[in-house]
Short mmCIF file of C-alpha atoms in Angstrom, two decimals:
data_model
loop_
_atom_site.label_atom_id
_atom_site.label_comp_id
_atom_site.label_asym_id
_atom_site.label_seq_id
_atom_site.Cartn_x
_atom_site.Cartn_y
_atom_site.Cartn_z
CA MET A 1 15.24 -35.02 0.92
CA THR A 2 16.04 -31.31 0.79
CA ASP A 3 13.10 -28.91 0.78
CA ILE A 4 12.85 -26.81 -2.35
CA THR A 5 13.68 -23.15 -1.69
CA SER A 6 11.60 -20.10 -2.56
CA GLU A 7 14.28 -19.10 -5.04
CA GLN A 8 14.12 -22.48 -6.78
CA ILE A 9 10.32 -22.35 -7.00
CA ILE A 10 10.35 -18.93 -8.67
CA ASP A 11 13.40 -19.38 -10.87
CA ASP A 12 11.89 -22.52 -12.36
CA LEU A 13 9.10 -20.38 -13.85
CA SER A 14 9.04 -18.43 -17.09
CA PHE A 15 6.97 -15.27 -17.50
CA CYS A 16 5.85 -13.29 -20.53
CA VAL A 17 4.88 -9.72 -19.71
CA ILE A 18 2.52 -8.15 -22.24
CA ASP A 19 1.01 -4.74 -22.83
CA LEU A 20 -1.41 -3.61 -25.52
CA GLU A 21 -2.26 -0.22 -26.94
CA THR A 22 -5.63 -0.26 -28.70
CA THR A 23 -8.14 1.96 -30.45
CA GLY A 24 -10.48 1.65 -27.45
CA GLY A 25 -11.57 -0.52 -24.55
CA ASN A 26 -14.12 -2.77 -26.30
CA HIS A 27 -12.33 -6.04 -27.09
CA SER A 28 -15.13 -7.19 -29.37
CA LYS A 29 -14.73 -4.32 -31.85
CA ASP A 30 -11.64 -2.21 -31.04
CA LYS A 31 -8.26 -3.06 -32.55
CA ILE A 32 -4.67 -3.44 -31.37
CA ILE A 33 -2.28 -0.71 -32.53
CA GLU A 34 0.79 -1.80 -30.56
CA ILE A 35 1.90 -4.81 -28.55
CA GLY A 36 4.93 -5.08 -26.30
CA MET A 37 6.23 -8.36 -24.85
CA VAL A 38 9.05 -9.02 -22.40
CA LYS A 39 10.22 -12.46 -21.30
CA VAL A 40 11.43 -12.92 -17.71
CA LYS A 41 13.38 -15.98 -16.56
CA GLU A 42 15.31 -16.45 -13.30
CA ARG A 43 14.27 -12.88 -12.37
CA LYS A 44 16.01 -11.40 -15.39
CA ILE A 45 14.72 -9.92 -18.63
CA VAL A 46 15.95 -12.37 -21.26
CA ASP A 47 14.06 -11.33 -24.41
CA GLU A 48 11.86 -8.52 -25.75
CA LYS A 49 9.66 -8.02 -28.76
CA SER A 50 7.25 -5.28 -29.86
CA PHE A 51 5.15 -4.46 -32.89
CA LEU A 52 3.21 -1.52 -34.21
CA VAL A 53 0.03 -2.90 -35.79
CA ASN A 54 -2.12 -1.52 -38.58
CA PRO A 55 -5.66 -1.58 -37.12
CA GLU A 56 -7.27 -1.00 -40.54
CA THR A 57 -9.46 1.62 -38.92
CA ASP A 58 -9.13 5.17 -37.63
CA ILE A 59 -7.33 5.75 -34.36
CA PRO A 60 -9.44 8.14 -32.23
CA ASP A 61 -7.78 11.48 -31.49
CA PHE A 62 -7.72 10.90 -27.74
CA ILE A 63 -5.89 7.59 -28.26
CA GLN A 64 -3.38 9.31 -30.54
CA ASN A 65 -2.83 11.95 -27.86
CA LEU A 66 -2.56 9.35 -25.10
CA THR A 67 -0.14 7.01 -26.88
CA ASN A 68 1.54 9.39 -29.32
CA ILE A 69 0.82 6.79 -32.01
CA SER A 70 -0.55 8.46 -35.13
CA GLN A 71 -2.39 7.07 -38.14
CA LYS A 72 0.76 7.64 -40.15
CA ASP A 73 2.82 5.55 -37.71
CA VAL A 74 0.74 2.42 -38.35
CA LYS A 75 -0.23 2.98 -41.98
CA ASP A 76 2.43 0.69 -43.46
CA LYS A 77 2.69 -1.73 -40.54
CA PRO A 78 1.52 -5.36 -40.68
CA VAL A 79 -2.03 -6.24 -39.68
CA ILE A 80 -2.67 -8.45 -36.67
CA GLU A 81 -3.41 -11.51 -38.85
CA ASP A 82 0.20 -11.40 -40.09
CA LEU A 83 1.65 -11.06 -36.60
CA ILE A 84 -0.47 -13.30 -34.40
CA ASP A 85 1.53 -16.51 -34.93
CA GLU A 86 4.78 -14.77 -33.99
CA ILE A 87 3.07 -13.26 -30.93
CA LEU A 88 1.75 -16.65 -29.79
CA GLU A 89 5.12 -18.30 -30.40
CA PHE A 90 6.81 -15.68 -28.19
CA ILE A 91 4.25 -16.11 -25.38
CA ALA A 92 4.40 -19.91 -25.65
CA ASP A 93 3.49 -21.63 -22.36
CA ASP A 94 4.78 -18.83 -20.14
CA ILE A 95 2.82 -17.35 -17.27
CA ILE A 96 1.28 -14.23 -18.76
CA VAL A 97 1.84 -11.05 -16.74
CA ALA A 98 0.32 -7.60 -17.25
CA HIS A 99 -0.33 -4.61 -15.05
CA ASN A 100 -4.01 -4.93 -15.87
CA THR A 101 -4.71 -8.47 -17.00
CA SER A 102 -8.47 -7.84 -16.92
CA PHE A 103 -7.92 -5.66 -20.00
CA ASP A 104 -4.94 -7.12 -21.88
CA VAL A 105 -5.74 -10.84 -21.72
CA PRO A 106 -9.47 -10.61 -22.66
CA PHE A 107 -8.57 -8.18 -25.45
CA LEU A 108 -5.98 -10.57 -26.89
CA ASN A 109 -8.42 -13.47 -26.55
CA GLY A 110 -11.01 -11.39 -28.39
CA VAL A 111 -8.56 -11.04 -31.28
CA LEU A 112 -7.92 -14.80 -31.25
CA ARG A 113 -11.65 -15.51 -31.40
CA ARG A 114 -12.07 -13.19 -34.38
CA LEU A 115 -9.23 -15.01 -36.10
CA LYS A 116 -10.80 -18.43 -35.33
CA LYS A 117 -7.90 -19.41 -33.09
CA ASP A 118 -7.86 -21.02 -29.64
CA GLU A 119 -7.92 -18.62 -26.72
CA LEU A 120 -4.96 -18.42 -24.37
CA LYS A 121 -4.95 -21.05 -21.64
CA ASN A 122 -1.82 -19.76 -19.86
CA LYS A 123 -1.71 -19.01 -16.16
CA VAL A 124 -2.09 -15.27 -15.55
CA ILE A 125 -0.65 -12.83 -12.98
CA CYS A 126 -1.69 -9.20 -12.63
CA THR A 127 0.97 -6.96 -11.07
CA ASN A 128 -1.72 -4.35 -10.38
CA VAL A 129 -3.71 -6.80 -8.23
CA MET A 130 -0.48 -8.11 -6.72
CA THR A 131 0.46 -4.56 -5.70
CA LYS A 132 -2.73 -4.24 -3.68
CA HIS A 133 -1.89 -7.43 -1.78
CA LEU A 134 1.73 -6.47 -1.13
CA ILE A 135 0.97 -2.84 -0.24
CA PRO A 136 -2.61 -2.97 1.15
CA ASP A 137 -2.89 0.75 1.97
CA ILE A 138 -1.88 1.99 -1.47
CA LEU A 139 -4.54 4.18 -3.11
CA ASN A 140 -2.95 4.53 -6.53
CA SER A 141 -1.37 1.48 -8.11
CA ASN A 142 -1.07 2.61 -11.73
CA LEU A 143 2.15 1.78 -13.52
CA ASN A 144 3.47 5.35 -13.57
CA TYR A 145 3.13 5.72 -9.81
CA MET A 146 4.58 2.28 -9.07
CA SER A 147 7.55 3.07 -11.31
CA ARG A 148 8.10 6.25 -9.32
CA LEU A 149 7.86 4.45 -5.96
CA PHE A 150 10.33 1.74 -6.98
CA ASN A 151 12.68 3.95 -9.04
CA ILE A 152 11.87 2.10 -12.26
CA SER A 153 12.81 3.89 -15.48
CA HIS A 154 9.57 4.48 -17.38
CA SER A 155 9.95 7.28 -19.91
CA LYS A 156 7.13 6.49 -22.34
CA ALA A 157 3.91 5.73 -20.51
CA HIS A 158 1.12 4.33 -22.69
CA ARG A 159 3.57 2.86 -25.16
CA ALA A 160 3.33 -0.91 -25.18
CA HIS A 161 7.04 -1.74 -25.15
CA ASP A 162 7.93 0.72 -22.39
CA ASP A 163 4.90 -0.28 -20.30
CA ALA A 164 5.72 -3.99 -20.71
CA LYS A 165 9.34 -3.39 -19.73
CA ALA A 166 8.39 -1.33 -16.67
CA THR A 167 5.91 -4.05 -15.66
CA ALA A 168 8.62 -6.68 -16.10
CA LYS A 169 10.95 -4.74 -13.79
CA LEU A 170 8.15 -4.41 -11.24
CA LEU A 171 7.51 -8.14 -11.50
CA VAL A 172 11.18 -8.88 -10.79
CA ILE A 173 11.03 -6.66 -7.68
CA TYR A 174 7.93 -8.52 -6.50
CA LEU A 175 9.50 -11.92 -7.17
CA ASP A 176 12.47 -10.91 -5.01
CA ILE A 177 10.01 -9.94 -2.28
CA PHE A 178 8.33 -13.35 -2.47
CA ILE A 179 11.73 -15.02 -2.04
CA LYS A 180 12.67 -12.76 0.87
CA LYS A 181 9.32 -13.45 2.55
CA GLY A 182 9.67 -17.21 2.16
CA LEU A 183 7.23 -18.27 -0.57
CA LYS A 184 6.50 -21.98 -0.14
CA LYS A 185 4.41 -22.85 -3.22
CA VAL A 186 3.62 -21.43 -6.65
CA ASN A 187 -0.03 -20.77 -5.77
CA GLN A 188 1.08 -18.02 -3.39
CA LEU A 189 2.10 -15.97 -6.43
CA TYR A 190 -1.50 -15.95 -7.62
CA TYR A 191 -3.10 -15.47 -4.19
CA PRO A 192 -0.56 -13.53 -2.05
CA ARG A 193 -2.79 -12.84 0.93
CA ASN A 194 -1.82 -12.08 4.53
CA LYS A 195 1.82 -13.10 4.34
CA PHE A 196 3.77 -10.99 1.89
CA GLU A 197 2.79 -7.42 2.79
CA LEU A 198 5.77 -5.11 2.48
CA ASP A 199 4.85 -3.07 5.54
CA ARG A 200 4.83 -6.00 7.96
CA THR A 201 6.90 -9.01 9.02
CA HIS A 202 5.64 -12.11 10.82
CA PHE A 203 7.53 -14.21 13.35
CA GLU A 204 6.60 -17.60 14.79
CA PHE A 205 8.05 -18.48 18.19
CA ASN A 206 11.13 -20.69 17.76
CA GLY A 207 12.29 -20.95 21.34
CA SER A 208 13.70 -17.45 21.83
CA ASN A 209 12.97 -13.76 21.20
CA ASP A 210 16.26 -13.14 19.39
CA ASP A 211 14.92 -12.96 15.82
CA VAL A 212 12.29 -10.42 16.82
CA LEU A 213 14.71 -8.28 18.82
CA ASN A 214 17.37 -8.35 16.09
CA PHE A 215 14.81 -7.28 13.52
CA ILE A 216 13.58 -4.39 15.67
CA LYS A 217 17.14 -3.27 16.38
CA ASP A 218 17.79 -2.74 12.67
CA GLN A 219 14.67 -0.68 11.92
CA THR A 220 14.72 3.11 11.39
CA CYS A 221 10.97 3.54 10.91
CA SER A 222 8.45 3.61 13.77
CA LEU A 223 6.87 0.22 14.42
CA LEU A 224 3.76 -1.45 15.79
CA VAL A 225 4.54 -4.78 17.47
CA VAL A 226 1.47 -7.04 17.85
CA VAL A 227 2.02 -10.05 20.12
CA LYS A 228 -0.39 -12.99 19.88
CA GLY A 229 -0.72 -16.18 21.91
CA GLU A 230 -2.82 -19.32 21.52
CA ARG A 231 -5.80 -19.09 19.14
CA GLY A 232 -4.61 -15.69 17.94
CA LEU A 233 -5.45 -13.90 21.19
CA ILE A 234 -3.71 -10.53 21.42
CA HIS A 235 -1.37 -10.31 24.42
CA ALA A 236 0.20 -6.92 23.73
CA VAL A 237 0.42 -4.07 21.23
CA LEU A 238 3.59 -1.99 21.41
CA PRO A 239 3.87 1.30 19.46
CA LEU A 240 7.57 2.15 19.06
CA GLN A 241 8.74 5.54 17.84
CA SER A 242 12.49 4.80 17.98
CA PRO A 243 12.83 1.01 17.80
CA LYS A 244 16.55 0.74 18.51
CA GLU A 245 16.28 2.97 21.58
CA GLU A 246 13.23 1.08 22.91
CA LEU A 247 14.67 -2.42 22.60
CA ASP A 248 15.00 -2.98 26.36
CA PHE A 249 11.30 -2.17 26.81
CA VAL A 250 10.31 -4.71 24.15
CA LYS A 251 12.68 -7.30 25.57
CA ASP A 252 11.17 -6.89 29.04
CA VAL A 253 7.57 -7.23 27.78
CA LEU A 254 8.30 -10.30 25.63
CA SER A 255 10.10 -12.02 28.50
CA LYS A 256 6.79 -12.07 30.41
CA LEU A 257 4.64 -13.47 27.60
CA LYS A 258 4.12 -16.91 26.09
CA TRP A 259 3.66 -15.81 22.52
CA LYS A 260 3.05 -17.77 19.33
CA ILE A 261 3.08 -15.14 16.59
CA ILE A 262 4.42 -11.59 16.45
CA THR A 263 3.59 -9.22 13.61
CA ILE A 264 5.73 -6.11 13.26
CA LYS A 265 4.22 -3.38 11.12
CA LEU A 266 6.00 -0.30 9.81
CA LEU A 267 4.23 2.67 11.28
CA LYS A 268 3.59 6.24 10.27
CA PRO A 269 2.19 8.09 12.16
CA LEU A 270 2.79 6.91 15.73
CA ILE A 271 -0.64 8.21 16.86
CA ASP A 272 -2.09 5.35 14.82
CA GLY A 273 -0.03 2.93 16.93
CA ILE A 274 -1.33 4.49 20.15
CA PHE A 275 -4.87 4.15 18.81
CA GLN A 276 -4.16 0.46 18.08
CA PHE A 277 -2.93 0.04 21.66
CA ASN A 278 -6.23 1.57 22.77
CA ASN A 279 -8.31 -0.72 20.57
CA HIS A 280 -7.21 -3.88 22.38
CA TYR A 281 -6.48 -2.34 25.78
CA LEU A 282 -8.71 -4.57 27.91
CA LYS A 283 -7.55 -7.75 26.19
CA TYR A 284 -4.01 -7.63 27.56
CA PRO A 285 -2.98 -9.33 30.81
CA GLU A 286 -3.28 -6.68 33.52
CA GLU A 287 0.42 -6.65 34.35
CA ILE A 288 1.34 -6.09 30.70
CA ARG A 289 -1.42 -3.54 30.16
CA LEU A 290 -0.18 -1.38 33.02
CA GLU A 291 3.47 -1.80 32.08
CA ILE A 292 2.89 -0.58 28.51
CA LYS A 293 0.61 2.25 29.64
CA ASN A 294 3.09 3.46 32.26
CA TYR A 295 5.95 3.26 29.77
CA LEU A 296 4.08 5.30 27.16
CA GLU A 297 2.90 7.86 29.70
CA LYS A 298 6.45 8.38 30.92
CA LYS A 299 7.88 8.55 27.40
CA TYR A 300 5.35 11.11 26.15
CA HIS A 301 4.76 13.02 29.37
CA CYS A 302 4.19 16.74 29.10
CA PRO A 303 2.86 19.33 31.62
CA ASP A 304 -0.93 19.66 31.87
CA GLU A 305 -0.88 23.13 30.38
CA GLU A 306 0.81 21.79 27.22
CA LYS A 307 -1.53 18.86 26.66
CA VAL A 308 -3.89 19.02 23.69
CA LYS A 309 -7.32 18.33 25.18
CA LEU A 310 -9.54 16.04 23.12
CA GLU A 311 -12.45 18.47 23.27
CA LYS A 312 -10.24 21.12 21.63
CA ILE A 313 -9.47 19.00 18.56
CA ASP A 314 -11.77 18.84 15.55
CA PHE A 315 -9.68 17.23 12.79
CA LEU A 316 -6.18 15.79 12.76
CA ILE A 317 -4.29 15.26 9.50
CA THR A 318 -1.02 13.35 9.33
CA HIS A 319 1.37 11.84 6.80
CA HIS A 320 1.02 8.20 5.84
CA LEU A 321 3.87 5.76 5.22
CA ILE A 322 3.27 5.95 1.44
CA ALA A 323 4.32 9.19 -0.25
CA ASP A 324 1.50 11.66 -1.04
CA GLN A 325 -0.99 9.77 1.14
CA ILE A 326 -2.43 11.23 4.33
CA LEU A 327 -4.57 9.99 7.19
CA SER A 328 -7.48 12.03 8.49
CA TYR A 329 -8.96 11.59 11.96
CA SER A 330 -12.19 13.26 13.00
CA PHE A 331 -12.22 14.01 16.72
CA LEU A 332 -15.84 15.07 16.36
CA HIS A 333 -16.64 11.35 16.34
CA LEU A 334 -13.37 9.49 16.84
CA ASN A 335 -13.42 5.78 16.10
CA THR A 336 -9.87 4.53 16.60
CA ASN A 337 -10.70 1.31 14.72
CA THR A 338 -11.20 3.13 11.43
CA ARG A 339 -8.87 5.26 9.35
CA SER A 340 -9.68 7.63 6.51
CA LEU A 341 -6.94 7.59 3.89
CA PHE A 342 -6.52 9.99 0.96
CA LYS A 343 -4.01 10.68 -1.81
CA ILE A 344 -3.21 14.35 -2.26
CA PRO A 345 -3.63 16.27 -4.51
CA ALA A 346 -5.67 13.72 -6.52
CA GLN A 347 -8.26 13.23 -3.76
CA LYS A 348 -8.21 16.64 -2.11
CA LYS A 349 -11.84 17.34 -3.02
CA LYS A 350 -12.85 13.94 -1.70
CA LEU A 351 -10.99 14.68 1.54
CA TYR A 352 -12.68 18.05 1.90
CA GLN A 353 -16.10 16.48 1.34
CA HIS A 354 -15.27 13.87 3.98
CA LEU A 355 -14.39 16.60 6.49
CA LEU A 356 -17.55 18.50 5.62
CA ASN A 357 -19.69 15.38 6.04
CA GLN A 358 -18.14 14.74 9.45
CA ASN A 359 -18.97 18.31 10.46
CA ASN A 360 -22.55 18.05 9.22
CA LYS A 361 -22.99 14.80 11.15
CA PHE A 362 -21.60 16.52 14.24
CA GLU A 363 -24.00 19.43 13.93
CA ASN A 364 -27.13 17.56 12.85
CA ASN A 365 -26.95 14.09 14.39
CA GLN A 366 -24.74 14.65 17.39
CA LYS A 367 -26.16 18.11 18.18
CA GLY A 368 -22.66 19.50 18.73
CA HIS A 369 -21.62 16.75 21.16
CA LYS A 370 -18.20 15.14 20.50
CA LYS A 371 -17.81 11.40 20.83
CA HIS A 372 -14.72 9.21 21.00
CA LEU A 373 -13.83 5.58 21.62
CA ILE A 374 -10.68 6.12 23.68
CA HIS A 375 -10.56 4.22 26.97
CA PRO A 376 -10.71 6.68 29.92
CA ASP A 377 -7.39 5.35 31.27
CA LEU A 378 -5.67 6.36 28.01
CA ILE A 379 -7.09 9.85 27.47
CA PRO A 380 -4.23 11.52 29.42
CA LEU A 381 -1.72 9.55 27.32
CA VAL A 382 -3.28 10.66 24.02
CA GLU A 383 -3.50 14.28 25.17
CA SER A 384 0.14 14.25 26.34
CA PHE A 385 1.34 12.62 23.12
CA LEU A 386 -0.42 15.24 21.00
CA GLY A 387 0.86 18.01 23.26
CA LYS A 388 4.42 16.79 22.87
CA SER A 389 3.98 16.38 19.11
CA LYS A 390 2.04 19.55 18.24
CA ASN A 391 5.13 21.58 17.28
CA SER A 392 6.92 18.73 15.51
CA GLY A 393 5.34 19.41 12.12
CA LYS A 394 4.12 15.81 11.96
CA TYR A 395 0.48 16.64 12.63
CA LEU A 396 -1.91 19.21 11.17
CA PHE A 397 -4.83 20.37 13.31
CA LEU A 398 -7.88 21.77 11.48
CA SER A 399 -10.88 23.47 13.02
CA ARG A 400 -14.34 22.50 11.84
CA LYS A 401 -15.26 26.18 11.47
CA ASP A 402 -12.44 26.75 8.99
CA VAL A 403 -13.44 23.61 7.11
CA LYS A 404 -17.05 24.74 6.94
CA ASN A 405 -16.44 28.40 6.12
CA ASP A 406 -13.30 28.48 3.97
CA LYS A 407 -12.89 25.61 1.54
CA GLU A 408 -10.08 27.15 -0.52
CA HIS A 409 -8.00 28.01 2.51
CA THR A 410 -8.50 24.53 3.97
CA LEU A 411 -7.36 22.86 0.74
CA LYS A 412 -4.31 25.11 0.47
CA VAL A 413 -3.31 24.36 4.04
CA ILE A 414 -3.63 20.61 3.41
CA GLU A 415 -1.66 20.73 0.16
CA SER A 416 1.05 22.80 1.83
CA TYR A 417 1.23 20.32 4.71
CA VAL A 418 1.56 17.33 2.35
CA LYS A 419 4.63 18.93 0.75
CA THR A 420 6.39 19.06 4.14
CA ASP A 421 6.72 15.27 4.24
CA GLU A 422 10.42 14.45 3.90
CA ASN A 423 9.56 10.76 3.35
CA LEU A 424 12.85 9.80 4.96
CA PHE A 425 12.00 6.11 5.11
CA ASN A 426 11.22 6.02 1.36
CA PHE A 427 8.67 3.21 1.66
CA PRO A 428 8.25 0.81 -0.09
CA ASN A 429 11.53 1.09 -1.97
CA SER A 430 13.61 1.12 1.20
CA ASN A 431 12.07 -2.10 2.48
CA LEU A 432 13.20 -4.36 -0.34
#
């Protein structure tokens, strides 16, 4: 008996993507003014339907401004009672999909209750929730931003038909990802945890290292290779800046390990990979620990006078893999297990407050004494790496005094730095 493929599992399903525009967010009293529906089968859009709906009530001004649907637009349109049977017939038994099912599905069920009809019993998938499983670090998963990241045409945001169509295109992209990542059962569509992340790939040992090495050879983005043995014990963590050029190093390390699972994570910035190497440093077999340390020290060696001493650093800002997102590290109290992630410019005030709080903690609780969780053996490596990288434009160093004394200047410097990101890897679109 032949095992069913991921493609067969998904292409046997039928999806109905829906989007509602309403007079407000209260599904017990607000009314639908537009509904868009798009049917997806075998990862293709096969049918579409949309209606403007007369809500028989005033549309608030802010809703008219948001949707560009005026009272005049819906005045002569059918009421929901005259449309509901056609809507239900179109949805049928399909899996219902929306970019915010916690709004659209309860709202539609609220309408059905008012009309004395049975509520929907269809299976439901939320592409917004799915996004957060597939791209765990993403801070903004709204439909506009996701359309931008995946190059989806989406000209009329907050119009039901355009939103439903954009969501359908996003769904198709995600379904292709599930196939590529080897989905084994339908339930994984509803609960896609710890297997389908776009920024990482998992390998189980199959008798050789070839699959891992071939994958690394083809990558253009920096990588973090995490090697695990029995019971999930970490045997090695390898931060790679130029994967293709560092293949011999990886090959040599893997040849000395009896590994069970390898996870390869796309990495930006590399300092985060060095911090991850630090976090598990004492867990590695001694031979491997020293081999990786010596390799990294040689690769990022710089003269003592060019090193960036830890005590001289207050804050380090660097670009994240996802466009417009940045990582912030406080060297006033550096915990390499935690990362502070912000989207700029939307969260620039939140970032500034974070920096200010770190400074206040440094002054009040730590009494001006810096703390860090970097193993003493690795301090020279970190200082050399930062010394070698300081003029690369990849990292922004901020002083706590500037942060404390000049908010506007600090924010301008950060915003200016964010714009320097060339985003050459174009994640996540490039990883499809």
